[in-house]
């Protein structure tokens, strides 16, 4: 049985093991004991509300309780760029025209930007390959939106998500090879490693401040601007289902898209609802429409998928579901349909 829950100090060892399987391009989940140890400590303090909201880093673990192992990880950062610079490329347009020659061209350009500084961020999503089936990916990704819906006051007006950019099957980033390598004079993984450790001053020191014409890049690099890694495509679709969208910001190393949304416009903010656990669940639906159910306890936040259905503010949960949620009859839970509701128009 799977449950997504707030991370605990003793999750560090399995987290390190899982981070070793992620590969390059995910800056926030490197297999570094010191980095991850500090991050787990910050996450635990975040759930205990011991630090300011903008400095919090909520990390969630998907646990397979039947096997006693970690199946996935995801996180939400309270705000980015307030201590370390947060860089992206903003895609703009320059127009060149000549009446005499009757030539008019629109050229896409890349501007080095700090425009997204200060926003909350969804990050560090990774699902173990053994669990990439059924509703598991949806549970892991969408659990964060129930947390946001339960505690919206902790997050900024806008939320973002950096997506891992495209790489070839051999692990090469065409965008980095065409652009970044000329300025950084190091391997892609080395840049990724420095960024993960918060050593970002080299970006401002080495990257040009002038607009970069996309058309000057090789064709294979141009095609990767705003394109995600093959393994990241399902994660992008899930975020877009919840109301996030691409609006012309990309990662400076691999050109992966940055999705964004206003928190108040997220599906979980509009459609999730509170229900009370029925004290006498005589009949618990089986095989019904799956829904996400979370408890409302920040320090021990938990989310599951269940076929149970809320009815007039009450919900019948099986004893097993109640155990997974660390709840009991009479407790409030938040519910949201796992899948998008089909439009009737």
Coordinates of C-alpha atoms in Angstrom, one line a residue:
X1 CA 0.0 0.0 0.0
X2 CA 1.3 3.4 -1.0
X3 CA 1.2 6.6 1.0
X4 CA 2.8 10.0 0.4
X5 CA 4.0 11.5 3.7
X6 CA 6.1 14.2 5.2
X7 CA 9.8 13.2 5.2
X8 CA 11.5 12.1 8.5
X9 CA 15.1 12.1 9.6
X10 CA 15.5 8.3 9.2
X11 CA 14.6 8.6 5.5
X12 CA 18.0 10.0 4.6
X13 CA 19.6 6.6 3.7
X14 CA 16.9 5.5 1.3
X15 CA 16.8 9.0 -0.1
X16 CA 20.5 8.9 -0.8
X17 CA 20.1 5.6 -2.6
X18 CA 17.2 6.9 -4.7
X19 CA 19.1 10.1 -5.6
X20 CA 21.8 8.0 -7.1
X21 CA 19.3 6.7 -9.7
X22 CA 18.1 10.2 -10.8
X23 CA 20.9 11.0 -13.3
X24 CA 22.1 14.4 -14.5
X25 CA 19.8 17.4 -15.0
X26 CA 17.9 17.4 -11.7
X27 CA 19.8 20.0 -9.6
X28 CA 17.7 19.6 -6.5
X29 CA 18.3 15.9 -6.0
X30 CA 22.0 15.0 -6.0
X31 CA 23.4 11.9 -4.2
X32 CA 25.4 14.1 -1.8
X33 CA 25.1 13.1 1.9
X34 CA 25.8 16.6 3.2
X35 CA 23.5 18.3 0.8
X36 CA 20.6 15.9 1.3
X37 CA 21.2 15.7 5.0
X38 CA 20.9 19.4 5.4
X39 CA 17.9 19.4 3.2
X40 CA 16.1 16.7 5.2
X41 CA 16.9 18.7 8.3
X42 CA 15.4 21.8 6.8
X43 CA 12.3 19.9 5.6
X44 CA 11.6 18.5 9.1
X45 CA 11.9 21.9 10.6
X46 CA 9.6 23.2 7.8
X47 CA 6.9 20.7 8.8
X48 CA 7.3 21.7 12.4
X49 CA 6.9 25.4 11.4
X50 CA 10.2 26.3 13.0
X51 CA 11.5 28.5 10.2
X52 CA 10.1 31.3 8.1
X53 CA 7.7 30.2 5.3
X54 CA 9.9 31.6 2.5
X55 CA 12.8 29.5 3.7
X56 CA 10.9 26.3 4.0
X57 CA 11.5 23.2 1.9
X58 CA 8.7 20.6 2.2
X59 CA 9.9 17.2 1.1
X60 CA 7.5 14.3 0.7
X61 CA 8.3 10.6 0.5
X62 CA 6.2 8.0 -1.2
X63 CA 6.4 4.9 1.0
X64 CA 5.4 1.3 0.1
X65 CA 4.2 0.2 3.5
X66 CA 3.8 -3.4 2.5
X67 CA 7.5 -3.6 1.6
X68 CA 8.8 -1.0 3.9
X69 CA 10.7 0.9 1.2
X70 CA 10.8 4.3 -0.5
X71 CA 9.1 4.5 -3.9
X72 CA 9.4 8.1 -4.7
X73 CA 10.2 11.7 -3.6
X74 CA 8.8 15.2 -4.3
X75 CA 9.1 18.6 -2.8
X76 CA 7.8 22.2 -2.6
X77 CA 10.1 25.1 -1.8
X78 CA 8.6 28.1 -0.1
X79 CA 10.5 30.6 -2.3
X80 CA 13.5 30.5 -4.7
X81 CA 16.4 32.9 -5.2
X82 CA 16.2 34.7 -2.0
X83 CA 19.6 33.5 -0.8
X84 CA 21.2 32.1 -4.0
X85 CA 20.6 33.7 -7.4
X86 CA 17.9 32.0 -9.5
X87 CA 18.6 32.3 -13.2
X88 CA 16.5 31.4 -16.3
X89 CA 16.4 32.4 -19.9
X90 CA 13.4 34.4 -20.9
X91 CA 12.4 34.0 -24.5
X92 CA 11.8 37.3 -26.2
X93 CA 11.3 38.6 -29.7
X94 CA 13.3 41.1 -31.7
X95 CA 11.9 42.5 -34.9
X96 CA 14.2 43.6 -37.8
X97 CA 12.6 45.3 -40.9
X98 CA 13.6 47.2 -44.0
X99 CA 11.0 49.1 -46.0
X100 CA 13.5 49.6 -48.9
X101 CA 14.2 45.8 -49.1
X102 CA 10.7 44.9 -48.0
X103 CA 12.1 42.5 -45.4
X104 CA 10.4 41.9 -42.1
X105 CA 11.8 39.3 -39.6
X106 CA 10.9 38.2 -36.1
X107 CA 13.8 36.6 -34.2
X108 CA 13.5 34.6 -31.0
X109 CA 16.0 35.7 -28.4
X110 CA 17.2 34.4 -25.0
X111 CA 17.6 36.9 -22.2
X112 CA 19.4 36.0 -18.9
X113 CA 16.7 36.7 -16.3
X114 CA 16.0 36.7 -12.6
X115 CA 12.3 37.3 -13.2
X116 CA 11.1 34.2 -11.3
X117 CA 13.0 35.0 -8.1
X118 CA 10.8 34.8 -4.9
X119 CA 8.2 32.3 -6.2
X120 CA 7.3 29.0 -4.6
X121 CA 8.6 26.0 -6.5
X122 CA 7.5 22.4 -7.1
X123 CA 10.7 20.3 -7.4
X124 CA 12.6 17.1 -6.9
X125 CA 10.0 14.8 -8.3
X126 CA 11.3 11.3 -8.9
X127 CA 9.5 8.0 -9.0
X128 CA 11.4 4.7 -8.7
X129 CA 11.2 2.7 -12.0
X130 CA 9.6 -0.2 -10.2
X131 CA 6.6 1.9 -9.4
X132 CA 6.0 3.7 -12.7
X133 CA 2.6 2.1 -13.4
X134 CA -1.1 2.7 -12.5
X135 CA -1.9 5.8 -10.5
X136 CA 1.4 6.0 -8.7
X137 CA 2.9 8.9 -10.6
X138 CA -0.3 10.9 -10.3
X139 CA -0.4 10.3 -6.5
X140 CA 3.2 11.4 -6.1
X141 CA 2.9 14.5 -8.2
X142 CA -0.6 15.7 -7.3
X143 CA -0.2 15.1 -3.5
X144 CA 1.7 18.4 -3.4
X145 CA -1.3 20.3 -4.7
X146 CA -3.5 19.0 -1.8
X147 CA -0.8 20.3 0.6
X148 CA -0.9 23.7 -1.1
X149 CA -4.7 23.7 -1.0
X150 CA -4.7 22.9 2.7
X151 CA -2.1 25.5 3.6
X152 CA -2.3 28.2 0.8
X153 CA -1.1 31.0 3.1
X154 CA 2.4 29.5 3.2
X155 CA 3.0 30.0 -0.6
X156 CA 3.5 32.9 -2.9
X157 CA 0.9 34.1 -5.4
X158 CA 2.7 32.3 -8.3
X159 CA 4.2 28.8 -8.2
X160 CA 6.8 27.5 -10.7
X161 CA 8.3 24.1 -11.7
X162 CA 11.6 23.7 -13.6
X163 CA 11.4 20.7 -15.8
X164 CA 14.5 18.7 -16.8
X165 CA 15.5 19.6 -20.4
X166 CA 16.0 17.3 -23.3
X167 CA 19.0 15.0 -23.5
X168 CA 20.0 12.5 -26.2
X169 CA 19.9 8.7 -25.3
X170 CA 23.6 9.1 -24.6
X171 CA 22.9 11.8 -21.9
X172 CA 24.1 14.7 -24.0
X173 CA 22.3 18.1 -23.9
X174 CA 22.4 19.6 -27.4
X175 CA 21.5 23.0 -26.0
X176 CA 24.4 23.0 -23.5
X177 CA 26.8 21.8 -26.1
X178 CA 25.8 24.6 -28.5
X179 CA 25.8 27.4 -26.0
X180 CA 26.8 26.8 -22.4
X181 CA 30.0 24.9 -23.2
X182 CA 31.4 28.0 -25.0
X183 CA 31.2 30.1 -21.9
X184 CA 31.6 27.7 -19.0
X185 CA 34.4 25.6 -20.5
X186 CA 33.3 22.5 -18.4
X187 CA 31.1 19.5 -18.7
X188 CA 27.3 19.8 -18.3
X189 CA 27.4 17.6 -15.2
X190 CA 30.1 19.9 -13.6
X191 CA 27.8 22.9 -14.0
X192 CA 24.9 21.0 -12.7
X193 CA 27.0 20.0 -9.6
X194 CA 28.1 23.5 -8.9
X195 CA 24.5 24.8 -9.2
X196 CA 23.3 22.0 -6.8
X197 CA 25.7 23.2 -4.2
X198 CA 24.5 26.8 -4.5
X199 CA 27.7 28.0 -6.2
X200 CA 26.0 30.1 -8.9
X201 CA 28.2 33.2 -9.1
X202 CA 30.0 31.7 -12.2
X203 CA 26.7 32.1 -14.1
X204 CA 26.6 35.9 -13.8
X205 CA 30.4 36.1 -14.3
X206 CA 30.6 34.0 -17.5
X207 CA 27.2 34.2 -19.3
X208 CA 26.7 37.1 -21.7
X209 CA 24.2 39.8 -20.7
X210 CA 23.3 40.6 -24.3
X211 CA 20.3 38.8 -26.0
X212 CA 21.2 35.5 -27.7
X213 CA 19.6 34.8 -31.1
X214 CA 18.1 31.3 -31.1
X215 CA 18.6 31.2 -34.8
X216 CA 22.4 31.3 -34.3
X217 CA 22.3 27.9 -32.5
X218 CA 22.6 24.6 -34.4
X219 CA 19.2 23.2 -35.5
X220 CA 19.3 20.3 -33.0
X221 CA 19.8 22.8 -30.2
X222 CA 17.0 25.1 -31.4
X223 CA 14.6 22.1 -31.3
X224 CA 15.3 21.5 -27.6
X225 CA 14.3 24.9 -26.4
X226 CA 11.3 24.3 -24.1
X227 CA 11.5 20.6 -24.6
X228 CA 11.6 18.2 -21.7
X229 CA 13.7 15.1 -21.0
X230 CA 12.0 11.9 -22.2
X231 CA 11.6 10.7 -18.6
X232 CA 10.1 14.0 -17.6
X233 CA 7.3 14.2 -20.2
X234 CA 4.7 12.4 -18.0
X235 CA 5.5 14.7 -15.1
X236 CA 4.9 17.7 -17.3
X237 CA 1.5 16.4 -18.4
X238 CA 0.5 15.9 -14.8
X239 CA 1.4 19.5 -13.9
X240 CA -0.4 20.9 -16.9
X241 CA -3.5 19.0 -15.8
X242 CA -3.4 20.8 -12.5
X243 CA -3.3 24.2 -14.2
X244 CA 0.3 24.9 -14.8
X245 CA 1.6 26.2 -18.2
X246 CA 4.7 27.1 -20.1
X247 CA 5.2 30.9 -20.6
X248 CA 8.6 31.3 -22.2
X249 CA 11.1 30.7 -19.5
X250 CA 13.7 28.0 -19.8
X251 CA 16.6 26.6 -17.9
X252 CA 20.0 28.2 -18.8
X253 CA 21.9 24.9 -19.1
X254 CA 19.5 22.5 -20.9
X255 CA 16.7 24.8 -22.0
X256 CA 14.1 22.7 -20.1
X257 CA 10.7 24.6 -19.8
X258 CA 9.7 26.3 -16.6
X259 CA 6.0 25.8 -15.9
X260 CA 4.1 28.3 -13.8
X261 CA 0.6 29.0 -12.4
X262 CA -1.2 31.3 -10.0
X263 CA -1.9 29.4 -6.8
X264 CA -5.5 30.5 -6.7
X265 CA -6.1 29.0 -10.2
X266 CA -4.8 25.5 -9.4
X267 CA -7.3 22.7 -9.8
X268 CA -6.8 21.7 -6.2
X269 CA -7.7 25.2 -5.0
X270 CA -10.9 25.2 -7.0
X271 CA -12.1 21.6 -6.7
X272 CA -10.7 20.1 -3.5
X273 CA -13.0 20.0 -0.4
X274 CA -13.0 19.0 3.2
X275 CA -14.9 16.0 4.5
X276 CA -15.3 14.3 7.8
X277 CA -14.4 10.6 8.2
X278 CA -17.6 8.7 8.8
X279 CA -17.6 7.0 12.2
X280 CA -19.6 4.0 10.9
X281 CA -18.2 3.1 7.5
X282 CA -20.5 0.1 7.0
X283 CA -19.9 0.0 3.2
X284 CA -16.7 1.2 1.6
X285 CA -16.9 1.5 -2.2
X286 CA -14.6 -0.8 -4.2
X287 CA -13.5 -0.1 -7.7
X288 CA -15.1 3.4 -7.8
X289 CA -13.5 6.5 -9.2
X290 CA -10.1 7.0 -7.5
X291 CA -9.7 10.1 -5.4
X292 CA -6.8 11.7 -3.5
X293 CA -7.4 12.0 0.2
X294 CA -5.1 13.8 2.6
X295 CA -5.2 14.5 6.3
X296 CA -4.9 18.1 7.5
X297 CA -2.0 17.7 9.9
X298 CA 1.1 19.6 8.6
X299 CA 3.6 17.9 10.9
X300 CA 2.5 14.5 9.7
X301 CA 0.9 15.2 6.3
X302 CA -0.2 12.2 4.4
X303 CA -2.0 11.5 1.1
X304 CA -3.4 8.3 -0.4
X305 CA -5.5 7.2 -3.4
X306 CA -8.8 5.4 -2.6
X307 CA -12.0 4.5 -4.3
X308 CA -14.0 6.0 -1.4
X309 CA -16.3 8.9 -2.4
X310 CA -17.3 12.0 -0.3
X311 CA -21.0 12.4 0.2
X312 CA -22.5 15.6 1.7
X313 CA -19.3 16.5 3.6
X314 CA -18.7 13.0 4.9
X315 CA -16.5 10.1 3.6
X316 CA -16.3 6.4 4.5
X317 CA -12.7 5.3 4.7
X318 CA -11.6 1.7 5.4
X319 CA -9.7 1.0 8.6
X320 CA -6.6 0.5 6.4
X321 CA -7.0 3.9 4.7
X322 CA -7.5 5.6 8.1
X323 CA -4.2 4.0 9.3
X324 CA -2.3 5.2 6.3
X325 CA -3.6 8.7 6.9
X326 CA -3.0 8.5 10.6
X327 CA -6.7 9.5 11.1
X328 CA -9.7 8.3 12.9
X329 CA -13.5 8.8 12.6
X330 CA -14.5 12.4 13.1
X331 CA -11.2 13.8 11.7
X332 CA -11.3 16.2 8.7
X333 CA -9.7 15.2 5.4
X334 CA -9.2 16.9 2.1
X335 CA -10.3 15.2 -1.1
X336 CA -9.7 15.8 -4.8
X337 CA -10.5 13.6 -7.8
X338 CA -7.3 11.9 -9.0
X339 CA -8.3 12.4 -12.7
X340 CA -9.7 15.5 -14.5
X341 CA -13.4 15.6 -14.7
X342 CA -14.7 15.1 -18.2
X343 CA -16.3 18.2 -19.6
X344 CA -20.0 17.9 -20.5
X345 CA -19.9 20.5 -23.2

